[in-house]
Short mmCIF file of C-alpha atoms and ligand atoms in Angstrom, two decimals:
data_model
loop_
_atom_site.label_atom_id
_atom_site.label_comp_id
_atom_site.label_asym_id
_atom_site.label_seq_id
_atom_site.Cartn_x
_atom_site.Cartn_y
_atom_site.Cartn_z
CA MET A 699 86.73 34.35 -184.13
CA SER A 700 88.59 37.14 -182.48
CA ALA A 701 88.94 37.39 -178.67
CA THR A 702 87.26 40.40 -176.76
CA PRO A 703 90.07 42.61 -175.47
CA ILE A 704 90.14 43.24 -171.80
CA ASP A 705 90.97 46.78 -171.22
CA GLY A 706 92.95 46.94 -168.23
CA LYS A 707 93.95 50.43 -168.68
CA ALA A 708 90.22 51.44 -168.54
CA ILE A 709 89.21 49.12 -165.74
CA ALA A 710 92.23 50.27 -163.58
CA ALA A 711 91.17 53.90 -164.14
CA ALA A 712 87.74 53.07 -162.98
CA LEU A 713 88.91 51.38 -159.90
CA ARG A 714 91.27 54.33 -159.03
CA ALA A 715 88.38 56.63 -159.36
CA ARG A 716 86.38 54.56 -156.80
CA VAL A 717 89.17 54.42 -154.58
CA ALA A 718 89.61 58.35 -154.79
CA GLU A 719 85.93 58.71 -154.09
CA GLU A 720 86.11 56.53 -150.96
CA THR A 721 89.30 58.35 -149.90
CA ARG A 722 87.36 61.72 -150.16
CA ALA A 723 84.52 60.30 -147.90
CA LEU A 724 87.08 59.07 -145.34
CA ALA A 725 88.77 62.47 -145.35
CA ALA A 726 85.34 63.99 -144.49
CA ARG A 727 85.60 61.84 -141.29
CA GLY A 728 89.14 63.07 -140.66
CA VAL A 729 90.94 59.77 -141.91
CA HIS A 730 93.67 60.40 -144.39
CA PRO A 731 95.14 57.01 -145.65
CA GLY A 732 98.89 57.03 -146.12
CA LEU A 733 101.29 54.70 -148.11
CA ALA A 734 105.06 54.51 -147.43
CA VAL A 735 107.17 53.07 -150.40
CA VAL A 736 110.68 52.19 -149.67
CA LEU A 737 113.06 51.87 -152.56
CA VAL A 738 116.78 50.60 -151.89
CA GLY A 739 119.23 51.30 -154.54
CA GLU A 740 118.80 52.78 -157.99
CA ASP A 741 117.48 49.96 -160.12
CA PRO A 742 115.96 51.85 -163.10
CA ALA A 743 112.66 49.73 -163.36
CA SER A 744 112.06 50.04 -159.71
CA ARG A 745 112.60 53.77 -159.66
CA VAL A 746 109.81 54.13 -162.39
CA TYR A 747 107.55 51.94 -160.56
CA VAL A 748 108.02 53.84 -157.50
CA ARG A 749 107.55 57.34 -159.14
CA ASN A 750 104.32 55.93 -160.58
CA LYS A 751 103.11 54.61 -157.34
CA ALA A 752 103.80 57.95 -155.50
CA ALA A 753 102.04 59.88 -158.30
CA GLN A 754 98.89 57.73 -158.36
CA THR A 755 98.70 57.70 -154.54
CA VAL A 756 98.71 61.49 -154.40
CA GLU A 757 96.09 61.58 -157.32
CA ALA A 758 93.86 59.25 -155.41
CA GLY A 759 93.82 61.80 -152.39
CA MET A 760 96.32 59.80 -150.25
CA ARG A 761 99.30 60.72 -148.42
CA SER A 762 102.53 59.25 -149.97
CA PHE A 763 105.73 58.89 -147.88
CA GLU A 764 108.77 57.96 -150.09
CA HIS A 765 111.88 56.55 -148.65
CA ARG A 766 114.87 56.28 -150.85
CA LEU A 767 117.83 54.43 -149.45
CA PRO A 768 121.32 53.90 -150.91
CA ALA A 769 122.18 50.57 -152.59
CA ASP A 770 124.60 49.66 -149.78
CA THR A 771 121.88 50.03 -146.98
CA THR A 772 122.43 47.26 -144.41
CA GLN A 773 119.50 44.89 -143.65
CA ALA A 774 119.68 46.32 -139.97
CA ASP A 775 119.00 49.70 -141.23
CA LEU A 776 116.18 48.75 -143.61
CA LEU A 777 114.45 46.63 -140.65
CA ALA A 778 114.73 49.61 -138.48
CA LEU A 779 112.91 51.86 -141.04
CA VAL A 780 110.38 49.21 -141.49
CA ALA A 781 109.81 49.31 -137.48
CA THR A 782 109.55 52.96 -137.63
CA LEU A 783 106.86 52.71 -140.22
CA ASN A 784 105.02 49.88 -138.29
CA ALA A 785 104.76 52.11 -135.51
CA ASP A 786 103.84 55.41 -137.35
CA ASP A 787 99.95 55.96 -137.22
CA ASP A 788 99.94 58.03 -140.28
CA VAL A 789 101.33 55.11 -142.38
CA ASP A 790 98.58 52.58 -143.23
CA GLY A 791 100.45 50.68 -145.92
CA ILE A 792 104.15 49.81 -146.25
CA LEU A 793 105.61 48.54 -149.59
CA VAL A 794 109.18 47.75 -149.77
CA GLN A 795 110.10 47.51 -153.52
CA LEU A 796 111.57 44.38 -154.83
CA PRO A 797 114.13 43.25 -155.81
CA LEU A 798 116.49 44.26 -152.93
CA PRO A 799 120.29 44.39 -153.13
CA ALA A 800 122.07 41.10 -152.39
CA GLN A 801 123.03 41.96 -148.89
CA ILE A 802 119.28 41.96 -147.80
CA ASP A 803 117.24 38.94 -147.42
CA ALA A 804 113.71 39.91 -148.83
CA GLN A 805 111.87 37.26 -146.96
CA THR A 806 113.21 38.65 -143.39
CA VAL A 807 112.07 42.22 -144.66
CA ILE A 808 108.66 41.10 -145.68
CA GLU A 809 108.18 38.96 -142.34
CA ALA A 810 108.89 42.40 -140.59
CA ILE A 811 106.16 44.32 -141.97
CA ALA A 812 103.11 44.56 -139.77
CA PRO A 813 100.70 42.21 -141.40
CA ASP A 814 97.93 44.97 -141.09
CA LYS A 815 100.08 47.45 -143.16
CA ASP A 816 101.33 44.65 -145.68
CA VAL A 817 99.62 46.18 -148.71
CA ASP A 818 101.71 44.05 -151.17
CA GLY A 819 100.08 40.96 -149.26
CA PHE A 820 103.29 39.19 -149.11
CA HIS A 821 103.55 38.39 -145.34
CA PRO A 822 103.04 34.92 -144.41
CA VAL A 823 99.93 36.09 -142.07
CA ASN A 824 98.22 37.30 -145.32
CA ALA A 825 99.24 34.41 -147.52
CA GLY A 826 97.79 32.24 -144.74
CA ARG A 827 94.69 34.27 -144.62
CA LEU A 828 94.21 34.04 -148.43
CA ALA A 829 94.84 30.12 -148.25
CA THR A 830 92.28 29.74 -145.51
CA GLY A 831 89.68 31.98 -146.74
CA MET A 832 89.90 34.60 -143.99
CA PRO A 833 89.83 38.30 -144.96
CA GLY A 834 93.39 39.89 -145.42
CA LEU A 835 95.40 41.85 -147.69
CA VAL A 836 95.83 40.07 -151.22
CA PRO A 837 98.63 40.54 -153.59
CA CYS A 838 98.14 43.35 -155.91
CA THR A 839 98.87 41.71 -159.39
CA PRO A 840 96.60 38.44 -158.88
CA LEU A 841 93.89 40.47 -157.23
CA GLY A 842 94.08 42.79 -160.34
CA ALA A 843 93.96 39.89 -162.70
CA MET A 844 90.97 38.41 -160.83
CA MET A 845 88.90 41.73 -161.40
CA LEU A 846 89.86 41.66 -165.09
CA ILE A 847 88.44 37.95 -165.28
CA ASP A 848 85.32 39.29 -163.39
CA THR A 849 84.50 41.74 -166.14
CA VAL A 850 84.14 38.95 -168.83
CA ARG A 851 83.31 35.77 -166.77
CA PRO A 852 81.71 36.61 -163.45
CA ASP A 853 80.72 33.02 -162.68
CA LEU A 854 83.63 30.80 -162.41
CA SER A 855 82.10 27.93 -160.59
CA GLY A 856 83.34 24.49 -161.70
CA LEU A 857 85.64 25.88 -164.52
CA GLU A 858 89.03 24.49 -165.33
CA ALA A 859 91.69 27.07 -164.42
CA VAL A 860 95.30 26.69 -165.33
CA VAL A 861 97.85 29.12 -163.78
CA ILE A 862 101.35 28.88 -165.34
CA GLY A 863 103.87 30.00 -162.62
CA ARG A 864 104.17 29.37 -158.90
CA SER A 865 105.78 32.29 -157.47
CA ASN A 866 104.61 33.68 -153.95
CA ILE A 867 103.99 37.04 -155.63
CA VAL A 868 101.81 36.00 -158.59
CA GLY A 869 101.29 32.27 -159.21
CA LYS A 870 100.40 30.97 -155.94
CA PRO A 871 97.96 33.76 -154.77
CA MET A 872 96.35 33.69 -158.14
CA ALA A 873 95.67 29.93 -157.80
CA GLN A 874 94.19 30.62 -154.33
CA LEU A 875 91.86 33.26 -155.59
CA LEU A 876 90.62 31.01 -158.41
CA LEU A 877 90.05 28.19 -156.08
CA ALA A 878 88.13 30.44 -153.69
CA ARG A 879 85.88 31.21 -156.72
CA SER A 880 85.39 27.26 -156.98
CA CYS A 881 87.62 26.62 -160.12
CA THR A 882 89.45 23.38 -160.45
CA VAL A 883 92.91 24.74 -160.30
CA THR A 884 96.13 23.50 -161.76
CA ILE A 885 99.28 25.19 -161.10
CA ALA A 886 101.78 24.51 -163.87
CA HIS A 887 105.49 25.38 -163.45
CA SER A 888 108.98 24.84 -165.17
CA ARG A 889 108.80 21.14 -164.38
CA THR A 890 105.30 20.55 -165.63
CA ARG A 891 105.06 17.86 -168.38
CA ASP A 892 103.03 18.49 -171.50
CA LEU A 893 102.41 22.08 -170.68
CA PRO A 894 100.55 22.71 -173.89
CA ASP A 895 98.18 19.78 -173.04
CA VAL A 896 97.68 21.06 -169.61
CA CYS A 897 96.92 24.50 -171.02
CA ARG A 898 94.51 23.22 -173.38
CA ARG A 899 92.05 22.17 -170.74
CA ALA A 900 91.86 25.69 -169.33
CA ASP A 901 88.72 27.64 -169.44
CA VAL A 902 90.67 30.29 -167.81
CA LEU A 903 94.48 30.39 -168.41
CA VAL A 904 96.57 32.89 -166.58
CA ALA A 905 100.21 33.02 -167.66
CA ALA A 906 102.87 34.39 -165.13
CA VAL A 907 106.20 33.04 -166.23
CA GLY A 908 108.25 35.85 -167.64
CA ARG A 909 109.14 34.15 -171.10
CA PRO A 910 108.25 36.28 -174.19
CA GLU A 911 105.35 34.65 -176.04
CA MET A 912 105.71 31.20 -174.70
CA VAL A 913 102.11 30.42 -174.75
CA ARG A 914 101.17 29.72 -178.38
CA GLY A 915 97.60 29.87 -180.00
CA ASP A 916 97.28 25.86 -180.21
CA TRP A 917 97.70 25.85 -176.41
CA ILE A 918 94.50 27.68 -175.91
CA LYS A 919 91.13 26.10 -175.69
CA PRO A 920 88.63 27.84 -178.00
CA GLY A 921 86.68 30.51 -176.06
CA ALA A 922 88.98 30.54 -172.98
CA VAL A 923 89.65 33.60 -170.98
CA VAL A 924 93.45 34.33 -171.03
CA ILE A 925 95.21 36.51 -168.56
CA ASP A 926 98.62 37.43 -169.56
CA VAL A 927 100.73 38.55 -166.57
CA GLY A 928 104.08 38.49 -168.14
CA ILE A 929 106.07 41.58 -168.94
CA ASN A 930 109.09 40.88 -171.22
CA ARG A 931 111.30 43.47 -172.96
CA VAL A 932 112.31 42.10 -176.44
CA PRO A 933 114.07 43.66 -179.46
CA ASN A 934 111.73 45.58 -181.65
CA PRO A 935 111.91 44.39 -185.32
CA ALA A 936 110.83 47.72 -186.66
CA ALA A 937 113.98 49.28 -185.28
CA GLU A 938 116.03 47.33 -187.85
CA HIS A 939 114.72 49.38 -190.81
CA ASP A 940 113.44 52.69 -188.75
CA PRO A 941 116.08 54.28 -186.86
CA ALA A 942 113.31 56.46 -185.19
CA ALA A 943 111.62 53.36 -183.86
CA LYS A 944 112.23 52.32 -180.35
CA LYS A 945 114.96 49.72 -179.87
CA THR A 946 112.77 47.46 -177.56
CA ARG A 947 109.02 46.64 -177.03
CA LEU A 948 107.08 44.93 -174.34
CA VAL A 949 105.55 41.55 -174.98
CA GLY A 950 103.52 39.09 -172.65
CA ASP A 951 104.00 35.48 -171.94
CA VAL A 952 101.26 34.77 -174.57
CA ALA A 953 101.73 35.10 -178.52
CA PHE A 954 98.92 37.73 -178.67
CA ALA A 955 97.71 37.49 -182.34
CA GLU A 956 97.61 33.69 -182.36
CA ALA A 957 95.88 33.57 -178.97
CA CYS A 958 93.20 36.24 -180.29
CA ALA A 959 92.28 33.97 -183.00
CA VAL A 960 91.22 31.38 -180.48
CA ALA A 961 90.49 32.77 -177.10
CA GLY A 962 87.24 34.22 -175.90
CA ALA A 963 88.82 37.23 -174.17
CA ILE A 964 92.19 38.15 -173.65
CA THR A 965 94.41 40.91 -171.90
CA PRO A 966 97.06 42.67 -173.86
CA VAL A 967 100.66 43.64 -172.87
CA PRO A 968 100.93 46.61 -172.12
CA GLY A 969 97.52 47.69 -171.09
CA GLY A 970 96.13 44.51 -169.43
CA VAL A 971 97.34 43.26 -165.78
CA GLY A 972 100.00 45.96 -165.67
CA PRO A 973 97.99 48.94 -164.84
CA MET A 974 95.67 47.09 -162.52
CA THR A 975 98.55 46.26 -160.03
CA ILE A 976 99.04 49.96 -158.96
CA ALA A 977 95.30 50.43 -158.68
CA CYS A 978 94.85 47.48 -156.46
CA LEU A 979 97.86 48.88 -154.36
CA LEU A 980 95.77 51.90 -153.66
CA ALA A 981 92.72 49.80 -153.08
CA ASN A 982 94.68 47.77 -150.56
CA THR A 983 95.89 51.03 -148.84
CA LEU A 984 92.32 52.04 -148.49
CA GLN A 985 91.35 48.69 -147.24
CA ALA A 986 94.29 48.83 -144.60
CA ALA A 987 93.32 52.24 -143.42
CA LYS A 988 89.80 51.25 -142.88
CA ALA A 989 90.53 47.99 -141.08
CA ARG A 990 93.05 49.56 -138.74
CA ARG A 991 90.34 51.95 -137.58
CA GLY A 992 87.63 49.33 -137.44
CA ILE A 993 85.63 51.15 -140.36
P1 LIG B 647 109.12 34.27 -161.07
O1 LIG B 647 110.30 34.35 -162.05
O2 LIG B 647 109.16 34.42 -159.61
O3 LIG B 647 108.26 32.99 -161.39
C1 LIG B 647 108.09 32.34 -162.73
C2 LIG B 647 107.44 31.08 -162.69
O4 LIG B 647 107.42 30.65 -163.98
C3 LIG B 647 108.15 30.03 -161.84
O5 LIG B 647 107.14 29.50 -160.87
C4 LIG B 647 108.63 28.96 -162.77
O6 LIG B 647 108.24 27.77 -162.21
C5 LIG B 647 107.71 29.10 -163.94
N1 LIG B 647 108.43 28.82 -165.26
C6 LIG B 647 109.59 29.23 -165.80
N2 LIG B 647 109.85 28.86 -166.82
C7 LIG B 647 108.89 27.94 -167.06
C8 LIG B 647 108.42 27.15 -168.22
N3 LIG B 647 109.24 26.98 -169.15
N4 LIG B 647 107.34 26.45 -168.33
C9 LIG B 647 106.50 26.79 -167.25
N5 LIG B 647 106.63 27.47 -166.27
C10 LIG B 647 107.84 27.96 -166.24
O7 LIG B 647 108.16 35.45 -161.76
P2 LIG B 647 106.95 36.16 -161.15
O8 LIG B 647 107.33 37.25 -160.24
O9 LIG B 647 105.85 35.24 -160.73
O10 LIG B 647 106.51 37.04 -162.43
C11 LIG B 647 106.06 36.20 -163.68
C12 LIG B 647 105.97 37.32 -164.68
O11 LIG B 647 105.00 38.29 -164.52
C13 LIG B 647 107.20 38.10 -165.12
O12 LIG B 647 107.25 38.37 -166.44
C14 LIG B 647 106.99 39.53 -164.49
O13 LIG B 647 107.63 40.50 -165.08
C15 LIG B 647 105.55 39.55 -164.58
N6 LIG B 647 104.86 40.31 -163.62
C16 LIG B 647 104.07 41.25 -163.80
C17 LIG B 647 103.38 42.10 -162.94
C18 LIG B 647 102.53 43.00 -163.38
O14 LIG B 647 102.12 44.12 -162.60
N7 LIG B 647 101.79 42.90 -164.66
C19 LIG B 647 103.68 42.00 -161.58
C20 LIG B 647 104.58 40.89 -161.05
C21 LIG B 647 105.16 40.10 -162.03
#
């Protein structure tokens, strides 16, 4: 058996196209959604993310406001910028790129963002809305992962779901989304006993750990939907013999080839959950722009 690959790249492109179409319709009514992205410091990965976010925002027909602050920015200065963006009517979404430098407390900054502009969905008000089944802004990565699951298993009612990872950004909101779809949800984490056994009962298995290829083929229930959120950079074995080959490559938290032989459907890394994250950010910005205007 070979698992059906879930093509996150194509599904994300289709979502971006839908967002762009709705953005055009809003523009015709004089509404121009705007996303502000704040980058503090020079973290190379964050710079790439921010550049991609800005480019895709503009491609979707939205306004992009980029704020690049030096690495030694004080928390007070960052909070002042957030307050300005909260008050700016042209800004529908605010995203402060994480991680932040050590002198800034990320949670304080997250809590300063107006919940109706919190397109990352990290504010406790939005986390609470998700937990209580109220409409709100949902964190982009789990939202995207859920959309991928929907393409292969639209009815999840009564299924066993296991989420490995309990972060506020991925694991917890992912579990909430699966619970809202009537799955029986287990959240596994670094202290979970017999993790392989816990995983083996999952009809839907979501790995959000950050450990290269930790989930092995024999952890997977035959036919399960496997969503690999992990993004891990590891040495590329090909580079040992071929000087032209890249020194590193990206792998997920799931041993892909082994898992493919057992799972019913699986997301690759790269090209699975990753592309959905920015697409969902655009969808959230559109949602925020409409909600703020009562559309
Ligand atoms: P995190 O470090 O905040 O959380 C990791 C979680 O894994 C923790 O809850 C921890 O309990 C659990 N864990 C650690 N070791 C474990 C073990 N041995 N067994 C079981 N559980 C273990 O990370 P995060 O922000 O939630 O991100 C998780 C992964 O997802 C990372 O690889 C990250 O790069 C990736 N990620 C991808 C996207 C995307 O767009 N695709 C977005 C966010 C995060």
